[in-house]
Coordinates of C-alpha atoms in Angstrom, one line a residue:
M192 CA 24.1 103.1 -48.9
S193 CA 27.1 100.9 -47.9
G194 CA 26.4 100.3 -45.1
N195 CA 22.6 99.7 -44.9
L196 CA 23.3 97.1 -47.7
L197 CA 25.8 95.5 -45.0
N198 CA 23.8 95.5 -42.7
S199 CA 20.9 93.9 -44.9
V200 CA 24.1 91.1 -45.7
K201 CA 24.2 90.4 -42.3
R202 CA 20.7 90.1 -41.5
V203 CA 20.2 87.4 -44.3
V204 CA 23.0 85.4 -42.8
R205 CA 22.2 85.6 -39.6
W206 CA 18.2 84.4 -40.9
V207 CA 19.8 81.6 -42.9
L208 CA 22.3 80.3 -40.0
K209 CA 18.9 80.4 -37.7
M210 CA 16.4 78.2 -39.9
W211 CA 19.2 75.5 -41.4
A212 CA 22.0 75.2 -38.9
P213 CA 20.0 72.6 -37.0
L214 CA 18.8 70.8 -40.0
L215 CA 22.9 70.9 -41.6
V216 CA 24.0 69.7 -38.3
I217 CA 21.3 66.8 -38.5
F218 CA 22.0 65.9 -42.4
G219 CA 26.3 65.6 -41.2
L220 CA 25.1 63.4 -38.8
F221 CA 23.1 61.4 -40.8
S222 CA 26.1 61.0 -43.0
L223 CA 28.3 60.1 -41.2
S224 CA 26.3 57.4 -39.5
F225 CA 25.6 56.2 -43.3
A226 CA 29.0 56.1 -44.2
L227 CA 30.0 53.9 -41.0
L228 CA 27.3 51.7 -41.1
V229 CA 27.8 50.6 -44.7
G230 CA 32.4 51.2 -44.2
K231 CA 32.3 48.3 -42.1
P232 CA 33.4 45.1 -43.0
A233 CA 30.9 41.9 -43.3
P234 CA 31.2 39.9 -40.4
E235 CA 33.0 36.5 -40.9
E236 CA 30.2 33.8 -41.4
R237 CA 30.4 30.6 -39.2
A238 CA 28.6 27.0 -38.9
R239 CA 25.9 27.3 -35.9
L240 CA 27.0 24.4 -33.3
V241 CA 23.0 22.2 -32.3
E242 CA 23.7 20.0 -29.6
I243 CA 21.6 16.6 -29.8
P244 CA 19.8 15.5 -27.5
I245 CA 21.2 12.8 -25.7
V246 CA 18.2 10.1 -24.6
R247 CA 17.7 6.1 -22.7
V248 CA 16.4 3.9 -24.4
V249 CA 15.2 0.1 -23.7
E250 CA 15.7 -2.9 -26.9
A251 CA 11.1 -3.9 -27.6
N252 CA 11.0 -7.6 -27.0
A253 CA 8.5 -9.9 -27.7
E254 CA 6.8 -12.1 -25.9
D255 CA 3.4 -14.1 -24.8
R256 CA 1.9 -13.8 -21.4
S257 CA -0.7 -14.4 -19.0
I258 CA -1.5 -10.5 -17.7
V259 CA -2.6 -10.2 -14.8
V260 CA -4.9 -7.9 -13.6
E261 CA -4.1 -6.6 -10.2
A262 CA -7.7 -5.7 -7.8
Q263 CA -7.9 -5.6 -4.3
G264 CA -9.9 -6.4 -1.1
T265 CA -11.0 -7.4 2.0
V266 CA -11.4 -10.9 3.7
S267 CA -14.2 -12.5 4.8
A268 CA -15.9 -15.4 6.1
L269 CA -18.1 -17.5 3.4
R270 CA -20.4 -17.9 5.6
E271 CA -20.9 -16.0 9.5
I272 CA -24.3 -16.4 11.5
E273 CA -26.0 -15.3 14.9
F274 CA -25.8 -17.8 17.3
V275 CA -28.9 -18.9 19.0
P276 CA -30.1 -21.0 21.0
E277 CA -33.8 -22.8 19.9
V278 CA -35.2 -23.8 23.2
A279 CA -35.6 -21.4 26.2
G280 CA -33.8 -21.7 29.8
K281 CA -31.6 -21.6 31.9
V282 CA -27.9 -21.8 30.7
I283 CA -25.8 -24.6 32.7
D284 CA -22.3 -23.8 31.0
V285 CA -20.5 -22.5 28.3
A286 CA -17.3 -24.1 26.5
Q287 CA -13.8 -23.0 27.6
N288 CA -13.6 -21.7 23.2
F289 CA -16.7 -19.7 23.2
V290 CA -15.4 -16.1 23.0
S291 CA -13.9 -14.6 20.5
G292 CA -11.7 -15.8 18.3
G293 CA -12.2 -18.9 20.0
F294 CA -12.6 -21.8 17.0
F295 CA -14.8 -24.9 16.8
V296 CA -15.4 -27.8 14.9
T297 CA -19.2 -29.3 13.3
G298 CA -20.6 -31.1 16.1
E299 CA -19.6 -28.6 19.0
V300 CA -21.1 -28.3 22.4
L301 CA -20.8 -24.6 22.9
I302 CA -23.5 -23.4 25.1
K303 CA -26.0 -26.3 27.1
I304 CA -29.6 -24.9 28.8
D305 CA -30.8 -26.6 32.0
P306 CA -32.1 -30.1 30.1
R307 CA -34.2 -30.9 32.7
D308 CA -37.6 -29.4 31.5
A309 CA -37.0 -31.0 28.5
E310 CA -36.6 -34.2 29.9
L311 CA -39.4 -34.6 32.0
R312 CA -41.7 -33.5 29.3
F313 CA -39.6 -36.6 27.0
E314 CA -40.6 -38.8 30.3
Q315 CA -43.9 -38.2 29.5
A316 CA -44.0 -37.9 26.2
K317 CA -42.3 -41.6 26.2
A318 CA -44.5 -42.8 29.1
A319 CA -47.8 -41.9 26.3
A320 CA -46.0 -43.2 23.4
T321 CA -45.5 -46.8 25.7
Q322 CA -48.8 -47.1 26.6
L323 CA -51.1 -46.3 23.7
E324 CA -48.4 -48.3 21.8
A325 CA -49.6 -51.6 23.9
R326 CA -53.1 -50.6 23.9
L327 CA -52.9 -51.2 19.9
A328 CA -50.8 -54.2 20.6
F329 CA -54.3 -55.9 22.5
Q330 CA -56.8 -54.5 19.5
R331 CA -54.1 -55.8 16.8
R332 CA -55.6 -58.8 18.9
Q333 CA -58.5 -59.2 19.5
V334 CA -60.3 -58.1 16.2
G335 CA -57.8 -61.1 15.5
R336 CA -59.0 -63.3 17.0
L337 CA -62.8 -61.5 16.5
E338 CA -62.3 -62.2 12.8
K339 CA -61.8 -66.5 13.3
L340 CA -65.1 -66.1 15.3
V341 CA -66.9 -64.7 12.9
G342 CA -65.6 -67.1 9.9
N343 CA -66.8 -69.3 11.8
A344 CA -70.3 -67.5 12.5
S345 CA -69.7 -67.8 16.4
A346 CA -70.1 -63.9 16.9
P347 CA -71.6 -60.9 15.1
E348 CA -69.6 -58.8 12.3
Q349 CA -71.0 -55.6 13.5
R350 CA -69.0 -56.5 16.4
L351 CA -65.6 -57.3 14.0
D352 CA -67.0 -53.5 12.9
D353 CA -66.9 -52.0 16.3
E354 CA -63.1 -52.9 17.1
K355 CA -61.8 -52.6 13.2
T356 CA -63.0 -48.9 14.4
T357 CA -61.7 -48.9 17.4
L358 CA -57.7 -50.3 15.6
R359 CA -57.5 -47.6 13.9
T360 CA -58.3 -44.8 16.5
L361 CA -55.4 -46.6 18.4
E362 CA -52.9 -46.4 15.7
F363 CA -53.7 -42.7 15.0
D364 CA -53.2 -41.9 18.7
V365 CA -50.1 -44.2 18.5
R366 CA -49.0 -41.8 15.4
Q367 CA -50.0 -39.1 17.3
A368 CA -47.7 -40.5 20.0
R369 CA -45.1 -41.2 18.8
L370 CA -44.5 -37.8 17.0
D371 CA -44.5 -36.2 20.8
R372 CA -42.2 -38.5 21.7
D373 CA -39.9 -38.0 19.4
N374 CA -39.9 -34.4 19.1
A375 CA -39.5 -33.4 23.1
A376 CA -36.5 -35.5 22.4
L377 CA -35.6 -33.3 19.5
Q378 CA -36.2 -30.7 22.3
L379 CA -34.4 -32.2 24.3
A380 CA -31.4 -33.0 22.2
R381 CA -32.0 -28.2 21.3
T382 CA -31.0 -28.6 25.3
E383 CA -27.0 -28.3 23.8
V384 CA -26.6 -25.8 21.7
R385 CA -24.0 -27.8 19.4
A386 CA -22.1 -25.9 16.1
P387 CA -23.4 -25.5 13.0
F388 CA -20.2 -26.0 10.6
N389 CA -16.1 -25.2 11.8
G390 CA -15.3 -22.2 12.5
R391 CA -14.4 -19.1 14.5
V392 CA -16.0 -17.1 17.8
R393 CA -16.9 -14.0 15.7
T394 CA -18.5 -12.0 19.4
E395 CA -20.6 -13.4 22.2
S396 CA -22.8 -11.9 24.7
V397 CA -23.9 -15.3 26.6
D398 CA -22.6 -16.9 30.5
I399 CA -24.0 -19.4 32.8
G400 CA -26.7 -18.5 34.7
Q401 CA -28.1 -16.0 32.1
Y402 CA -32.4 -17.1 31.1
V403 CA -32.4 -17.3 27.1
T404 CA -35.5 -17.6 24.8
P405 CA -35.6 -18.7 21.2
G406 CA -33.9 -16.6 18.2
Q407 CA -32.1 -15.1 21.1
S408 CA -28.4 -14.3 20.2
M409 CA -25.8 -15.4 21.5
G410 CA -23.2 -14.5 19.9
R411 CA -22.0 -13.9 16.1
I412 CA -19.6 -17.0 14.3
Y413 CA -18.4 -17.5 11.0
S414 CA -16.6 -21.4 9.1
T415 CA -12.5 -21.1 9.2
D416 CA -12.8 -23.9 6.5
I417 CA -13.1 -21.4 3.1
A418 CA -12.0 -17.5 3.1
E419 CA -14.1 -15.3 0.4
V420 CA -12.3 -11.6 -1.1
R421 CA -14.5 -9.8 -2.7
L422 CA -12.7 -8.3 -5.1
P423 CA -13.7 -5.5 -7.8
I424 CA -12.8 -4.8 -11.3
T425 CA -13.2 -2.6 -14.6
D426 CA -14.9 -3.4 -17.9
R427 CA -11.8 -3.0 -19.4
Q428 CA -9.9 -5.7 -16.4
L429 CA -12.7 -7.9 -17.0
G430 CA -12.1 -8.4 -20.5
L431 CA -8.6 -9.2 -19.7
L432 CA -9.4 -11.9 -17.2
D433 CA -11.2 -15.4 -18.9
L434 CA -14.5 -15.7 -17.5
P435 CA -17.9 -17.4 -18.2
L436 CA -19.4 -14.2 -17.9
G437 CA -23.8 -16.0 -18.3
Q438 CA -22.7 -19.2 -17.3
A439 CA -22.3 -20.9 -14.0
M440 CA -18.1 -21.4 -13.4
I441 CA -16.6 -24.7 -13.4
E442 CA -13.5 -23.5 -12.5
G443 CA -11.8 -19.9 -12.8
P444 CA -8.7 -18.0 -12.6
S445 CA -5.9 -19.1 -10.0
V446 CA -5.3 -15.4 -7.3
K447 CA -2.4 -15.2 -5.7
I448 CA -3.7 -12.9 -2.5
T449 CA -1.3 -10.9 -0.3
G450 CA -1.9 -8.7 2.6
R451 CA 0.5 -7.4 5.5
L452 CA 0.1 -9.9 9.1
A453 CA 2.3 -9.7 11.9
G454 CA 4.5 -7.0 10.5
R455 CA 5.5 -9.1 7.4
E456 CA 4.1 -8.8 3.8
R457 CA 2.1 -13.1 3.5
S458 CA 1.3 -14.3 0.1
W459 CA -2.2 -16.7 -0.5
Q460 CA -3.8 -19.2 -3.2
G461 CA -6.5 -18.7 -4.3
R462 CA -8.9 -19.1 -7.2
I463 CA -11.9 -16.8 -8.6
V464 CA -14.8 -19.1 -8.2
R465 CA -17.6 -16.5 -9.7
V466 CA -18.4 -13.3 -10.8
E467 CA -21.8 -11.6 -9.1
G468 CA -24.8 -10.8 -11.2
A469 CA -25.0 -6.9 -11.5
V470 CA -22.5 -3.8 -11.7
D471 CA -22.4 -1.6 -9.0
T472 CA -24.7 1.4 -9.7
S473 CA -21.8 3.6 -7.9
S474 CA -18.8 3.0 -9.1
R475 CA -20.2 0.8 -12.3
V476 CA -18.0 -2.2 -11.6
F477 CA -17.3 -5.7 -11.9
F478 CA -17.3 -7.6 -8.3
V479 CA -15.8 -11.4 -8.6
V480 CA -15.3 -13.4 -6.0
A481 CA -12.1 -15.7 -4.8
H482 CA -12.2 -18.4 -2.6
V483 CA -9.7 -19.7 -0.1
D484 CA -9.6 -22.7 1.0
D485 CA -8.1 -23.6 4.9
P486 CA -7.7 -19.4 5.5
Y487 CA -6.7 -20.5 8.9
G488 CA -4.4 -23.7 8.3
R489 CA -6.7 -25.9 10.8
K490 CA -6.8 -29.2 8.3
L491 CA -2.3 -28.3 8.5
S492 CA -2.7 -28.2 11.8
E493 CA -4.1 -31.6 12.7
T494 CA -1.9 -33.1 9.8
M495 CA 1.3 -32.3 12.2
I496 CA 0.0 -33.2 14.9
A497 CA -0.9 -36.2 13.9
E498 CA 2.7 -36.4 11.9
G499 CA 4.3 -35.3 15.8
K500 CA 5.3 -31.7 14.4
D501 CA 4.8 -28.2 15.9
P502 CA 2.1 -27.0 14.1
R503 CA 3.3 -22.8 15.0
F504 CA 6.5 -23.8 12.7
V505 CA 5.1 -23.1 9.0
E506 CA 5.8 -21.8 6.2
D507 CA 4.6 -18.1 5.4
S508 CA 2.2 -18.8 3.2
E509 CA 0.5 -20.8 5.3
F510 CA -0.4 -17.9 8.5
P511 CA -3.9 -17.3 8.9
L512 CA -5.2 -15.7 6.1
T513 CA -7.6 -13.8 8.7
V514 CA -11.2 -12.1 8.7
G515 CA -11.6 -8.0 8.1
L516 CA -8.2 -7.9 6.5
F517 CA -7.3 -5.5 3.3
V518 CA -5.4 -7.4 0.8
T519 CA -4.6 -6.7 -2.8
A520 CA -5.0 -9.7 -5.8
E521 CA -3.1 -10.7 -9.1
I522 CA -5.5 -12.4 -10.8
E523 CA -4.4 -14.5 -13.7
G524 CA -6.0 -13.4 -17.1
R525 CA -6.4 -14.1 -20.2
R526 CA -2.9 -15.8 -23.0
F527 CA -1.8 -12.5 -25.2
E528 CA 0.4 -13.4 -28.0
K529 CA 3.3 -10.5 -29.0
V530 CA 3.0 -8.2 -26.3
F531 CA 5.4 -6.5 -24.9
S532 CA 6.8 -5.2 -21.6
L533 CA 8.4 -2.1 -21.3
P534 CA 9.7 0.6 -18.1
R535 CA 6.9 2.6 -16.6
T536 CA 8.9 5.6 -18.0
A537 CA 8.7 4.5 -21.6
L538 CA 4.7 5.6 -21.5
R539 CA 3.5 8.7 -22.6
D540 CA 0.4 10.7 -22.6
G541 CA -0.9 7.3 -21.5
N542 CA -1.5 5.8 -24.7
S543 CA 1.5 6.1 -26.9
V544 CA 6.0 5.9 -27.3
F545 CA 9.0 7.3 -28.9
L546 CA 10.6 5.1 -31.0
V547 CA 14.3 6.1 -32.3
D548 CA 14.7 5.2 -35.9
D549 CA 17.6 6.5 -37.5
G550 CA 18.6 9.0 -34.9
R551 CA 15.1 10.6 -35.5
L552 CA 13.0 11.0 -32.4
I553 CA 9.3 8.7 -33.7
S554 CA 5.7 8.6 -32.2
R555 CA 4.1 5.3 -32.1
P556 CA 0.4 4.4 -30.5
V557 CA 0.1 1.4 -28.8
E558 CA -2.5 -0.2 -26.1
V559 CA -1.9 -0.9 -22.1
L560 CA -2.5 -3.9 -21.6
R561 CA -1.6 -3.6 -17.6
D562 CA -0.1 -0.9 -15.6
A563 CA 1.7 -1.7 -12.5
P564 CA 3.7 1.5 -11.3
E565 CA 7.0 -0.2 -12.4
E566 CA 6.0 -1.6 -15.3
V567 CA 3.7 -1.9 -18.0
V568 CA 2.7 -4.5 -20.8
V569 CA 1.3 -2.9 -24.6
S570 CA 0.7 -4.1 -27.4
G571 CA 0.5 -2.8 -30.8
D572 CA 2.6 -2.0 -33.9
L573 CA 5.7 -2.6 -32.4
N574 CA 8.5 -5.1 -33.7
D575 CA 11.8 -6.6 -31.7
G576 CA 14.8 -4.8 -32.0
M577 CA 13.4 -1.2 -32.2
L578 CA 14.4 1.2 -29.2
V579 CA 12.0 3.1 -27.3
V580 CA 12.7 6.1 -25.2
T581 CA 12.6 5.9 -21.7
S582 CA 14.6 8.8 -20.7
P583 CA 12.1 12.4 -20.4
L584 CA 11.2 15.4 -22.8
S585 CA 11.2 18.4 -22.7
N586 CA 9.1 19.2 -25.3
P587 CA 9.1 16.4 -27.6
V588 CA 8.7 16.4 -31.6
P589 CA 8.2 13.6 -33.4
G590 CA 10.9 14.4 -36.5
M591 CA 13.8 16.2 -33.9
R592 CA 17.0 14.5 -34.3
V593 CA 18.2 12.1 -30.7
Q594 CA 20.7 10.3 -29.4
P595 CA 20.6 6.8 -27.7
A596 CA 22.7 6.6 -24.8
D597 CA 24.2 3.5 -25.0
D598 CA 25.6 3.9 -28.9
P599 CA 29.3 4.0 -29.1
E600 CA 29.0 6.2 -32.0
R601 CA 27.2 9.6 -30.6
E602 CA 29.2 12.7 -30.1
P603 CA 28.0 15.4 -28.0
V604 CA 27.9 17.6 -30.0
S605 CA 26.9 18.0 -34.3
K606 CA 27.8 20.0 -37.0
L607 CA 24.9 20.5 -39.0
P608 CA 26.0 22.8 -42.4
S609 CA 22.4 23.5 -43.3
L610 CA 22.7 25.9 -40.4
T611 CA 24.6 29.3 -40.7
T612 CA 24.6 32.0 -38.1
P613 CA 27.2 34.6 -38.2
Q614 CA 28.1 34.4 -35.0
A615 CA 29.4 30.7 -32.9
S616 CA 26.3 29.5 -30.6
S617 CA 25.6 26.9 -29.6
V618 CA 22.4 26.1 -29.0
G619 CA 19.7 22.6 -28.9
A620 CA 17.0 22.3 -31.0
P621 CA 15.9 19.8 -33.4
G622 CA 17.4 19.2 -35.8

């Protein structure tokens, strides 16, 4: 009996160990971990170090200035025409300067057409007119004599009336003969094809021996007294210019034309003379036209020659403003009060700047009046002495702490006791 009892106890013990031993092990491990965690001493709290961004700044200074509006265009001639004859005939002479690039002056004979046919017609018309003028003079004397005879009752009035009719017919014939003579003289003069203005030859397509007819192109020429530059400007730029829209322009703003010629950048002075009457439908821009007087320096060369100087040695600004040259124009705009010139890097998102006020970053909207690669001119709620940030910032937030780079009292790292952490660290963050 005792043996059975002992076996039963053993079975109970084995069952208990089998069912509850894992739970006891887990409970024991958990108790040990809890005891270790609770018994660990608390870490020492230390102030976190926050690095304040250092920024470059410029001081805002208000000024009154004229805003320059920039545009680009191509130089063209004020006048450019096809050079054509007005009479038919064989070309017997071509001027040496009637070649591409050649210069000429008003009234210069560039092409001569065989004048013999025109001379013959002129002599015939001249002779016919002279003959009729002689008959007219005789008829006038005849009428004068008859008037005296009729007054003395020595001749019938009918004969006087007939002679007066003949006189009126002759007067008409003489007028017609004189017109024919003048027309023949005009045709003779047109055998010498003359330049209509001071200019230059763009192309030529005629030579000696060639037969030409009225209206046939012998080349293309353009004027050199004035160069013209057509400049596109936007509606916003138009608002910066002092232009009398909708009325004739008496004297427009000055403009500086700059282009690259002979390997160097050169400039010329001109003036805006008009605004074209319509907006370009494809680009939605306006066009203003600038004129530059004496772009080839012809008047200057003539003056220098008269003074005994060599016209080849002139200043850079007096080099020719060649037709077809691509140029940049700086147009003098309206004068604005209290504007600020800032580095291009100061502009943020196209229409705002960052200011530093009492060590904090402030965003301030501005109106951009001029946007150049290195400079912007803005107006807005700015005052003299304000510090404008010019350096780039990563994820800037208005109100964050910043330090101007030229501040003599700045420290590279500042302690902020209000921010605590269990362990010391150096973190860049807004204050």
